[in-house]
mmCIF file of C-alpha atoms in Angstrom:
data_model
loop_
_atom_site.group_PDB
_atom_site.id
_atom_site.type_symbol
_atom_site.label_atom_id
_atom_site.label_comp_id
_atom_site.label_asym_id
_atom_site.label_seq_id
_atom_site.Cartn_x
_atom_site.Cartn_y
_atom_site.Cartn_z
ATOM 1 C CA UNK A 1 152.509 109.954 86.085
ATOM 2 C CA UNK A 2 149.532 110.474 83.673
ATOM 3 C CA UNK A 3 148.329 113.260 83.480
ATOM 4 C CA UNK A 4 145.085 115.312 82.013
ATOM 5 C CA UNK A 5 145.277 118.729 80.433
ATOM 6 C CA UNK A 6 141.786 121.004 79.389
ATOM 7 C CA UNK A 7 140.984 124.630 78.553
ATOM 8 C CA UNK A 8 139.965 125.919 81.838
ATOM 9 C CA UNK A 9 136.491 125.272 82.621
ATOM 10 C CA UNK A 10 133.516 127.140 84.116
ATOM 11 C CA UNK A 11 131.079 125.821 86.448
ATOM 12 C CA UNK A 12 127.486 126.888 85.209
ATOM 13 C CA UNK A 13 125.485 126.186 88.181
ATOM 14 C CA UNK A 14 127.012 127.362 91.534
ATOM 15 C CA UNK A 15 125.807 128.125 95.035
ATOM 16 C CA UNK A 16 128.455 130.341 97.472
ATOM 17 C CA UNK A 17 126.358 131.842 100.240
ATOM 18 C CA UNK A 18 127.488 134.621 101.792
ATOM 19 C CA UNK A 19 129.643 135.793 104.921
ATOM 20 C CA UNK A 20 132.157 133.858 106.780
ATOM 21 C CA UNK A 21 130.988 130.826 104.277
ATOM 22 C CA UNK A 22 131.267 132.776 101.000
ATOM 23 C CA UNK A 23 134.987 133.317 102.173
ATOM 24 C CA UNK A 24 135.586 129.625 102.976
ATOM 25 C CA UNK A 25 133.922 128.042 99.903
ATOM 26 C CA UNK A 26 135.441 130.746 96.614
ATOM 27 C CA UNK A 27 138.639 130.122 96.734
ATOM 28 C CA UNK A 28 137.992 126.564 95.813
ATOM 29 C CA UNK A 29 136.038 127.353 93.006
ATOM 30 C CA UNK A 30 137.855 130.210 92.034
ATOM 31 C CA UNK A 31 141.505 127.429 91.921
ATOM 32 C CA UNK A 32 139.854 124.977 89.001
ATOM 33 C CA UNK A 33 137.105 127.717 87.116
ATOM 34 C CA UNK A 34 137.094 130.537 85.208
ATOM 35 C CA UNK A 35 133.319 131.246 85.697
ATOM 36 C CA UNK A 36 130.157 130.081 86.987
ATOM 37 C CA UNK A 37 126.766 130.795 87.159
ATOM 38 C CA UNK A 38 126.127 131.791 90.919
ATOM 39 C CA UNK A 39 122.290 130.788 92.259
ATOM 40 C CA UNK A 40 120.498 133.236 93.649
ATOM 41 C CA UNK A 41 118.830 131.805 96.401
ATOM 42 C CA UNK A 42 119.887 133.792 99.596
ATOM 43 C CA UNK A 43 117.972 135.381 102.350
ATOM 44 C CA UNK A 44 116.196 137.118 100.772
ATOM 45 C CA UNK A 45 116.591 136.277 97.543
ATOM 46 C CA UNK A 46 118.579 138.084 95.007
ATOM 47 C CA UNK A 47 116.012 139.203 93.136
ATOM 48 C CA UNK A 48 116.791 142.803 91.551
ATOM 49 C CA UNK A 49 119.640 144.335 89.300
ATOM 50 C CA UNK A 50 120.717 146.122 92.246
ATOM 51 C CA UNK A 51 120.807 143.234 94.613
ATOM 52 C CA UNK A 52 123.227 141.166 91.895
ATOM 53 C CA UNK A 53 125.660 143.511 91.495
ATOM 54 C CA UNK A 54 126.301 143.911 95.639
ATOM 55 C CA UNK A 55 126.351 140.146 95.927
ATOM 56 C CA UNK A 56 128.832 140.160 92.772
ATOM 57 C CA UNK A 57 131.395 142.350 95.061
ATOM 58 C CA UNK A 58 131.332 140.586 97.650
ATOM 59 C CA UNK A 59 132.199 137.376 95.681
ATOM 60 C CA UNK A 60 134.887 139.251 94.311
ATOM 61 C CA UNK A 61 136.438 140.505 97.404
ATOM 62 C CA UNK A 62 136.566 136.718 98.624
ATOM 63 C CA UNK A 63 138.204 135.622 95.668
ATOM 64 C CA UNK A 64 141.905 135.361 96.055
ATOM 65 C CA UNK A 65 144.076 137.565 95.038
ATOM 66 C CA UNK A 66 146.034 135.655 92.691
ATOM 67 C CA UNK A 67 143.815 133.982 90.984
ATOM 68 C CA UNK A 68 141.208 134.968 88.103
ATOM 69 C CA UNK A 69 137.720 134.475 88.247
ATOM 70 C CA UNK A 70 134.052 135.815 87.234
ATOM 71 C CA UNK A 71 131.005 135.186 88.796
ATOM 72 C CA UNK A 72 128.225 135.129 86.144
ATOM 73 C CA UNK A 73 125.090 136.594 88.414
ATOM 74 C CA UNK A 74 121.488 135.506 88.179
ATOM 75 C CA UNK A 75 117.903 136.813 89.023
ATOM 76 C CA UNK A 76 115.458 135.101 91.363
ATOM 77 C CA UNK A 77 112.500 134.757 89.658
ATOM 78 C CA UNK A 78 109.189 135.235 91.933
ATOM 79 C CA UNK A 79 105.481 136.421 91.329
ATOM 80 C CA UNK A 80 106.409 139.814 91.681
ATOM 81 C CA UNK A 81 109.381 140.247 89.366
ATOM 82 C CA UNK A 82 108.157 142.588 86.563
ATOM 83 C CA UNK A 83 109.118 142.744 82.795
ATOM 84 C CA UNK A 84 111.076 146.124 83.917
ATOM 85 C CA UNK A 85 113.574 144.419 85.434
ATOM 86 C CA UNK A 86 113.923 141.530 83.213
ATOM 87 C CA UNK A 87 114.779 144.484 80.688
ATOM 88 C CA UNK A 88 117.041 146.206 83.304
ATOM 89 C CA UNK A 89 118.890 142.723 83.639
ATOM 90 C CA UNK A 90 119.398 142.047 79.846
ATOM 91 C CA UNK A 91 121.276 145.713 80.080
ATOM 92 C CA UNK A 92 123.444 144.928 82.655
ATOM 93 C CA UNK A 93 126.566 143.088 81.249
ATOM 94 C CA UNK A 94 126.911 140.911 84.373
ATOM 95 C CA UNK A 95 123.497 139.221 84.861
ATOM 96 C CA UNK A 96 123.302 136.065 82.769
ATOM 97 C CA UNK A 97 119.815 134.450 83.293
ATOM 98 C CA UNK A 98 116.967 134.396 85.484
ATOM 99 C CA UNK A 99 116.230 131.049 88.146
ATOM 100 C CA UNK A 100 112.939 129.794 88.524
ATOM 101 C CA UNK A 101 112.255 127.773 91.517
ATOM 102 C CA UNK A 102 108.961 125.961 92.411
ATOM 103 C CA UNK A 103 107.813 127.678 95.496
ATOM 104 C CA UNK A 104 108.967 124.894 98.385
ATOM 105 C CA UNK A 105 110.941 122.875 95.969
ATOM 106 C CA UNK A 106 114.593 123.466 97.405
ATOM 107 C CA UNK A 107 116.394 125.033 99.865
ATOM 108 C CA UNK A 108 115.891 128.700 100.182
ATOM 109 C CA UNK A 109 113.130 128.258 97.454
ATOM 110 C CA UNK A 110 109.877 129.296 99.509
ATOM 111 C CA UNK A 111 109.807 132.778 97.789
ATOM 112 C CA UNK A 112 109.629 130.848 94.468
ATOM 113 C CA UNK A 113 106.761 130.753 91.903
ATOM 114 C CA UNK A 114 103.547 129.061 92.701
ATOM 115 C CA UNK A 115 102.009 129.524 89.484
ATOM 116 C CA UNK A 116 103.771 128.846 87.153
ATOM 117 C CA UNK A 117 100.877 129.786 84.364
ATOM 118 C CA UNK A 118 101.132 133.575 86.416
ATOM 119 C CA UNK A 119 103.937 134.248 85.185
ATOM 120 C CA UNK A 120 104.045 133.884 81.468
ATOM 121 C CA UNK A 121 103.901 137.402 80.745
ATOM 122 C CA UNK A 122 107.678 137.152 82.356
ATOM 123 C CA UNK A 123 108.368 134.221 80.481
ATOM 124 C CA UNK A 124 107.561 135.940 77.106
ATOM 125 C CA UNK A 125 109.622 139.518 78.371
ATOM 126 C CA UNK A 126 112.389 137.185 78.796
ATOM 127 C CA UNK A 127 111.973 134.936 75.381
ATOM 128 C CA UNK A 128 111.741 138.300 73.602
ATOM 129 C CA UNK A 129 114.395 139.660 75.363
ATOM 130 C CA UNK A 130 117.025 136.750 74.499
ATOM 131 C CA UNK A 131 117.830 135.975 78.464
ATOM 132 C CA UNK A 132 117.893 132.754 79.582
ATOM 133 C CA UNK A 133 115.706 130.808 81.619
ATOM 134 C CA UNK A 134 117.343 128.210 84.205
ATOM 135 C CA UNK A 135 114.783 125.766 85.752
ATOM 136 C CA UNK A 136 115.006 123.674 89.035
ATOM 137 C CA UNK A 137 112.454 121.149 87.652
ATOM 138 C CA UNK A 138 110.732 119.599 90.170
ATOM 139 C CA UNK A 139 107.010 119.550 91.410
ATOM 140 C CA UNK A 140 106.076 120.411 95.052
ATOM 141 C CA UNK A 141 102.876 118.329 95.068
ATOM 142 C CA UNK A 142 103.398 116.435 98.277
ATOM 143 C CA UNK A 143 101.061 113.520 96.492
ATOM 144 C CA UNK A 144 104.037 113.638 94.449
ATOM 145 C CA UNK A 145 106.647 110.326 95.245
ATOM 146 C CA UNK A 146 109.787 112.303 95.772
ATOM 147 C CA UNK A 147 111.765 110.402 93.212
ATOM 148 C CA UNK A 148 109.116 110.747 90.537
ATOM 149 C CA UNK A 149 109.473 114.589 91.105
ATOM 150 C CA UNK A 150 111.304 115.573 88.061
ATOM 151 C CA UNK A 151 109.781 113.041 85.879
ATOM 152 C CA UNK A 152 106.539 115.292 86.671
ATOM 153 C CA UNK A 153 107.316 118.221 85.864
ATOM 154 C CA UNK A 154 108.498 117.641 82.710
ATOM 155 C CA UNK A 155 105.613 116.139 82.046
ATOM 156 C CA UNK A 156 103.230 118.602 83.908
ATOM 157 C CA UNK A 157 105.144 121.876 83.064
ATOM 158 C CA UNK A 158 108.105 121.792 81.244
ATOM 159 C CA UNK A 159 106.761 120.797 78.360
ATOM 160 C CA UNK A 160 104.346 123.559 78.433
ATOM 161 C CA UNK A 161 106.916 126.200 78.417
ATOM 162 C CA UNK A 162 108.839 125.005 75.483
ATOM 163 C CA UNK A 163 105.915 124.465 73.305
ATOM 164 C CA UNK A 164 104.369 128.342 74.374
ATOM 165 C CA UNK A 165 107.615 130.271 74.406
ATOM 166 C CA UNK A 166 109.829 128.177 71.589
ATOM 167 C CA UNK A 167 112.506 130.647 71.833
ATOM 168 C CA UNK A 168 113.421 130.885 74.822
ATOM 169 C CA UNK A 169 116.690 129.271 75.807
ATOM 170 C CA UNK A 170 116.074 127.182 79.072
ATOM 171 C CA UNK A 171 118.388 125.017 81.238
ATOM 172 C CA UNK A 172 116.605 122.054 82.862
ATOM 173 C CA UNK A 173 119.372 122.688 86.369
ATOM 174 C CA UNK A 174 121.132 119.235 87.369
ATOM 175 C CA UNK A 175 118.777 116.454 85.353
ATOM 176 C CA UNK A 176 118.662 113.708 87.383
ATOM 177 C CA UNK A 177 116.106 110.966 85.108
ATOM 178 C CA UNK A 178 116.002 109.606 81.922
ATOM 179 C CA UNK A 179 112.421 111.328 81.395
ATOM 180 C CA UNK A 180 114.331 114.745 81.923
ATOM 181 C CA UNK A 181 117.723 113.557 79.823
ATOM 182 C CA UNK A 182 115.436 112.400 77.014
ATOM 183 C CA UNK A 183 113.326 115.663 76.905
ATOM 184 C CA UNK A 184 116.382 117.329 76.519
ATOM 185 C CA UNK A 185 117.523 115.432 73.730
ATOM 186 C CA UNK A 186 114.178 115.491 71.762
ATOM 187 C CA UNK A 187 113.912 119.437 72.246
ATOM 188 C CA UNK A 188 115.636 122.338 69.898
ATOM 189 C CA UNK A 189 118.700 123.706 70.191
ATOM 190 C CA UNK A 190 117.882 126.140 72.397
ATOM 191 C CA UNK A 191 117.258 123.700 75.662
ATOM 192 C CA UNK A 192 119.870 122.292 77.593
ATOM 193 C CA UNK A 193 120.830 120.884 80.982
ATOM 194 C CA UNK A 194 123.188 120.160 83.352
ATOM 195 C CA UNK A 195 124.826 117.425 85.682
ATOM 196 C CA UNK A 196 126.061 117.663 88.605
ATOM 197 C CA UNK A 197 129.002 115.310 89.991
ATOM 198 C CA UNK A 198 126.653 113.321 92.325
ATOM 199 C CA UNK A 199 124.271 112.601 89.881
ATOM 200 C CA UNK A 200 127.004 110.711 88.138
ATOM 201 C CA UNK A 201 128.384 108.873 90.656
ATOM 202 C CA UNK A 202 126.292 107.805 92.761
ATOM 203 C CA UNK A 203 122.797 106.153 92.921
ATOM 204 C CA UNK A 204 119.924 106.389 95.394
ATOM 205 C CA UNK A 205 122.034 103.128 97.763
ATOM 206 C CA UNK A 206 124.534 105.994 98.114
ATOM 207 C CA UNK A 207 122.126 108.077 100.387
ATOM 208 C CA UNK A 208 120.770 105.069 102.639
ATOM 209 C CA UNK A 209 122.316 102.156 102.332
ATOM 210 C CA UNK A 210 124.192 100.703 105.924
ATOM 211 C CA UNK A 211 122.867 104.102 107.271
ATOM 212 C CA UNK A 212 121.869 107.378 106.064
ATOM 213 C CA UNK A 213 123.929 109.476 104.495
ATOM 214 C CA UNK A 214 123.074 113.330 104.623
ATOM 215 C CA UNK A 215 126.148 114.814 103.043
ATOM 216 C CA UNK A 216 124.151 113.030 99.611
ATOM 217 C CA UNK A 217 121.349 114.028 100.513
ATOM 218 C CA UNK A 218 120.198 116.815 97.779
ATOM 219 C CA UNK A 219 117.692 117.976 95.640
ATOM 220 C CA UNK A 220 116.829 116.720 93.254
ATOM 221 C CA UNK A 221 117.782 113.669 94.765
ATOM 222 C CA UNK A 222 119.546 110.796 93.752
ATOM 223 C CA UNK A 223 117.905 108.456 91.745
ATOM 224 C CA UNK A 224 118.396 104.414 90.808
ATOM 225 C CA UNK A 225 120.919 102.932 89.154
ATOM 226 C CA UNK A 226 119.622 103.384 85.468
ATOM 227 C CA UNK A 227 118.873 106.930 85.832
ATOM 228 C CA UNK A 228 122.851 107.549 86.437
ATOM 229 C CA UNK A 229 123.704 105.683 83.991
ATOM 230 C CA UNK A 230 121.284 107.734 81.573
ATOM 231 C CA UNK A 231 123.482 110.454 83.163
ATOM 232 C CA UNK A 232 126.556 109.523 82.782
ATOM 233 C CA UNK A 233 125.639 108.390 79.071
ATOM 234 C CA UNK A 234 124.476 112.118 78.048
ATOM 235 C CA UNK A 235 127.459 113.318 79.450
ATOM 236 C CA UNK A 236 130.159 111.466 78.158
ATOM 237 C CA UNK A 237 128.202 111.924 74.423
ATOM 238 C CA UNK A 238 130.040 114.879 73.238
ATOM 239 C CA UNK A 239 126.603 116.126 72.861
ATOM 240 C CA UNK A 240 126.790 120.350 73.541
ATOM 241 C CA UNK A 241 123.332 119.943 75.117
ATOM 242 C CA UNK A 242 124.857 118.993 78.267
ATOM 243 C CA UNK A 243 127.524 120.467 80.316
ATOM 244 C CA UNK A 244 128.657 120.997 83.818
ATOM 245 C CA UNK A 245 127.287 122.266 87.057
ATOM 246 C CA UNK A 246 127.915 121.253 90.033
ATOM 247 C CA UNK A 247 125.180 122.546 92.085
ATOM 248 C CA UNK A 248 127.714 122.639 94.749
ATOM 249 C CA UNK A 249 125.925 123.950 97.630
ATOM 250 C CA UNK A 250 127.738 124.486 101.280
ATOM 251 C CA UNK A 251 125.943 123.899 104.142
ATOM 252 C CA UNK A 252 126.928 124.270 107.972
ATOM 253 C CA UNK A 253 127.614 120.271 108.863
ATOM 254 C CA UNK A 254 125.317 120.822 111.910
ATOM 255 C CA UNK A 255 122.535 121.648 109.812
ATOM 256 C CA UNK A 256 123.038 118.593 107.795
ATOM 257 C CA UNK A 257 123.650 116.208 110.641
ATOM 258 C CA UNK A 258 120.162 116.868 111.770
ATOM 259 C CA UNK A 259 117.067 115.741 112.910
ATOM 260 C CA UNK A 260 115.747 117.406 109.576
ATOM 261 C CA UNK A 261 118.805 117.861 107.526
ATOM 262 C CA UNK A 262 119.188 120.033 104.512
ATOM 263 C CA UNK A 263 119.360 119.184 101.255
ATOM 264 C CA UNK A 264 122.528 120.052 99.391
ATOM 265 C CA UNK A 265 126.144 118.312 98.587
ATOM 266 C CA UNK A 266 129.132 120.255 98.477
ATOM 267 C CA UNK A 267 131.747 119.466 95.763
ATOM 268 C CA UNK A 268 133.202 122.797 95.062
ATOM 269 C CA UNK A 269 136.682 121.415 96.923
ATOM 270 C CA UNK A 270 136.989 118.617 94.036
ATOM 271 C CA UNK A 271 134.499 119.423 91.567
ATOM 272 C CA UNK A 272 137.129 118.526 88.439
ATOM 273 C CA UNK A 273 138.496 115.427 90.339
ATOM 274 C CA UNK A 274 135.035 114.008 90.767
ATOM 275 C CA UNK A 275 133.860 114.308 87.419
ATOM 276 C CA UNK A 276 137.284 113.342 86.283
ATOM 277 C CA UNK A 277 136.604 110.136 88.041
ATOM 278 C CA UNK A 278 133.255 109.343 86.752
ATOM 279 C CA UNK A 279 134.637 110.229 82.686
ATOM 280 C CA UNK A 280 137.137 107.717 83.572
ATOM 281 C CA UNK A 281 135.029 104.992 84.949
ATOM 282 C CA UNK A 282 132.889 105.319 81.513
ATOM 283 C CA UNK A 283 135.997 105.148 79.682
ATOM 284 C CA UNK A 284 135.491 108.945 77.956
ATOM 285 C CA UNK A 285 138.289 111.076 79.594
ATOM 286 C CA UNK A 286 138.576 112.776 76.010
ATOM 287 C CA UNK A 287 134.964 113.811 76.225
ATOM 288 C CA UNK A 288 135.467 115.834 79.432
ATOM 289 C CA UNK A 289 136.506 119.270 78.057
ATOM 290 C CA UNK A 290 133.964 119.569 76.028
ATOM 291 C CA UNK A 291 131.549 118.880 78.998
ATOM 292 C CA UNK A 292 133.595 120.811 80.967
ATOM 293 C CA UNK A 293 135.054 124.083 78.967
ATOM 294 C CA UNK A 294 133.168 124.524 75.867
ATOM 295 C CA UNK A 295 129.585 123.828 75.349
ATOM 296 C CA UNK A 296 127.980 125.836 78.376
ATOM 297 C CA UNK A 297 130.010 128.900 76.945
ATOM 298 C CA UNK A 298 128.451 128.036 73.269
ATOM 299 C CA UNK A 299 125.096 127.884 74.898
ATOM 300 C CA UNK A 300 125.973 130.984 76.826
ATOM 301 C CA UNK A 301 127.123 132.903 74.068
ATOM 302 C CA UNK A 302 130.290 133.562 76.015
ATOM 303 C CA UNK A 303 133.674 133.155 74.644
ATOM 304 C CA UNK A 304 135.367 130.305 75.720
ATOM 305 C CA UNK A 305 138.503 130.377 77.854
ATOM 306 C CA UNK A 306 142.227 129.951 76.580
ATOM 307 C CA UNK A 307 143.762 128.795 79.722
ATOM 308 C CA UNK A 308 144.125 125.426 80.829
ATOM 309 C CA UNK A 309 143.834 123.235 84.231
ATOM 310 C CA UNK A 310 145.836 120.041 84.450
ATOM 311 C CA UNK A 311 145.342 117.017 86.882
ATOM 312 C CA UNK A 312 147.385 114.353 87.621
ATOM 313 C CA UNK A 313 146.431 110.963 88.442
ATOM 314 C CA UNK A 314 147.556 110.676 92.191
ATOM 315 C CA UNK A 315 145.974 109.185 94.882
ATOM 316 C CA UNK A 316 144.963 112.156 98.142
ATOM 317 C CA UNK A 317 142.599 111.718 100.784
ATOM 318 C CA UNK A 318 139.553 114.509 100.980
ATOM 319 C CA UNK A 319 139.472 116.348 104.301
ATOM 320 C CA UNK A 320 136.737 115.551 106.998
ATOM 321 C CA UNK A 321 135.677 119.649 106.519
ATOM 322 C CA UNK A 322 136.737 122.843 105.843
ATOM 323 C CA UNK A 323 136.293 125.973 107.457
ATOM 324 C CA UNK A 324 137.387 127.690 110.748
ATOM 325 C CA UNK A 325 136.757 129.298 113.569
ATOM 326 C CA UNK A 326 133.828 127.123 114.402
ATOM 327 C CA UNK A 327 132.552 127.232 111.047
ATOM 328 C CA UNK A 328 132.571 123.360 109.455
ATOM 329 C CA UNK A 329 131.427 122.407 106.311
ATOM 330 C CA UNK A 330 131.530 118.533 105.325
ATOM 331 C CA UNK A 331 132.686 117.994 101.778
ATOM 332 C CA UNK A 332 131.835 115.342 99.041
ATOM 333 C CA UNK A 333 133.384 112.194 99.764
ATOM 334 C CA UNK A 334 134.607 113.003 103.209
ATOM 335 C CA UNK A 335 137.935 110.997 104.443
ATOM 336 C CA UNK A 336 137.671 109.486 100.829
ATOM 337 C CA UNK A 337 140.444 109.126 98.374
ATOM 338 C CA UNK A 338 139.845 110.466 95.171
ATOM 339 C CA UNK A 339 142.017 109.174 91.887
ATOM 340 C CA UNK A 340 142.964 112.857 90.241
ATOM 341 C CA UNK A 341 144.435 115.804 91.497
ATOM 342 C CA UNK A 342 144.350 119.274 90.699
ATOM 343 C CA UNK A 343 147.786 120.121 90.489
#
């Protein structure tokens, strides 16, 4: 049976929730990752020092027992955040970065930032500071074709940023274009992005074609066919710009099976199987632990872990959802068999 051994990865872009989900969802995360970068887009947002380290204890307490794992908090970044508590989040040892969300852009986003030009003084307390900024980069102009949404920003915005605050280290969240993949590559060493599992497997037939299909339905959503493989080229490069998040995001099946679903895929169950699967389909298995284990530490300025995951190459079938007690949550690739296993 082959199998596939790496140093134990993290997960640097991570959504949980909270409640009866937070305790369904962790322990799956918590089986295959070390760390991750938790969002902070609740209700209400997590948007002070304070705020972080409650929601950290509560991820704790619905991690299992057995198993070792640290959630790396964030900071919702809004118009009223103030350079005092970018400074009180660079002293505390457990927030990592701060999120910026275009107001409207996402789900749970509408206390986001709707100027983004307002907010530079917090952009330079957080450049001087040495804290990371992580960026869902998409416009909200509804002129705005949804799938040229990224694109758009970059141009409009992100560009902006890195040229007024060079230092500041910035992840461009779950790149979806070539336009985004490209400005990554072209910019210093101190901007990087991630991917997300969807993103590399699938294209924009995935979400409508013979039907539509909400549990692919995200945000930013899926593009065509040469964006993935733009995608799936930057990832399998061995290039440290570019590492892995999942953006795994749980939501109630009802409330994607909807008139009006939300936007959001979870892949926390098989996060390493998936992108195990699309390394192997671009023939670059031995590029995955660097993807996967090493470069969003570098760019983190964590340590990197010593222990290791292994899968096997096995055949299982993904479960229509998880949860109980009424609670149901629809996972990636549903009734589908995947190829590896986390053993």
């Amino acid at each position: 049976m082959k199998t596939l051994t790496i140093t134990k990865p993290d997960d640097w872009h991570l959504h949980v929730r909270t409640g009866a989900i937070l305790q369904t969802v962790m322990p799956h995360t918590a089986r295959q990752f070390a760390r991750a970068i938790i969002m902070p887009n609740l209700k209400p947002p997590v948007t002070s020092v304070a705020q972080a380290l409650s929601y950290r204890e509560e991820i704790l307490q619905a991690v299992p027992g057995d198993l070792d794992f640290t959630p790396l908090m964030t900071l919702y970044l809004t118009g009223s955040t103030t350079v005092e508590e970018i400074k009180k989040a660079v002293g505390s040892e457990h927030i990592h970065a701060f999120k910026l969300y275009p107001a409207g852009a996402t789900t749970n986003s509408d206390s986001g930032v709707a100027d983004i030009k307002a907010i530079y003084p917090l952009l330079a307390a957080m450049e001087r500071h040495d804290i990371p900024l992580l960026v869902h980069g998409e416009v909200t102009d509804e002129a705005c074709d949804i799938f040229d949404r990224e694109r758009a920003f970059v141009d409009t915005y992100l560009t902006d940023i890195t040229r007024d605050f060079p230092g500041l280290r910035v992840v461009v969240e779950h790149v979806t274009t070539i336009e985004a993949v490209q400005f990554v590559q072209d910019a210093g060493a101190n901007i990087a992005a991630t991917i997300t599992p969807q993103h590399l497997l699938f294209n924009r037939n995935a979400i409508l074609a013979g039907g539509i299909r909400p549990h692919h339905y995200c945000l930013p959503i899926i593009k065509r066919e040469s964006h993935r493989l733009a995608l799936v080229k930057a990832a399998t490069s061995g290039n440290p710009k570019f590492f892995l998040g999942t953006d795994s995001a749980p939501h109630l099946t009802s409330l994607k099976e909807n008139a009006c679903g939300c936007a959001g895929c979870y892949s926390a169950h098989a996060a390493l199987e998936l992108y195990s699967e699309a390394f192997e389909r671009a023939d670059a298995l031995d590029k995955l632990e660097g993807f996967a284990s090493f470069y969003g530490a570098d760019f983190y300025r964590l340590p990197r872990n010593t222990g290791t995951v292994t899968l096997e190459k096995t055949t299982w079938t993904v479960p229509p959802v998880y949860g109980e007690n009424g609670l149901s949550i629809t996972p990636l690739k549903a009734n589908e068999e995947l190829c590896w296993q986390l053993k």
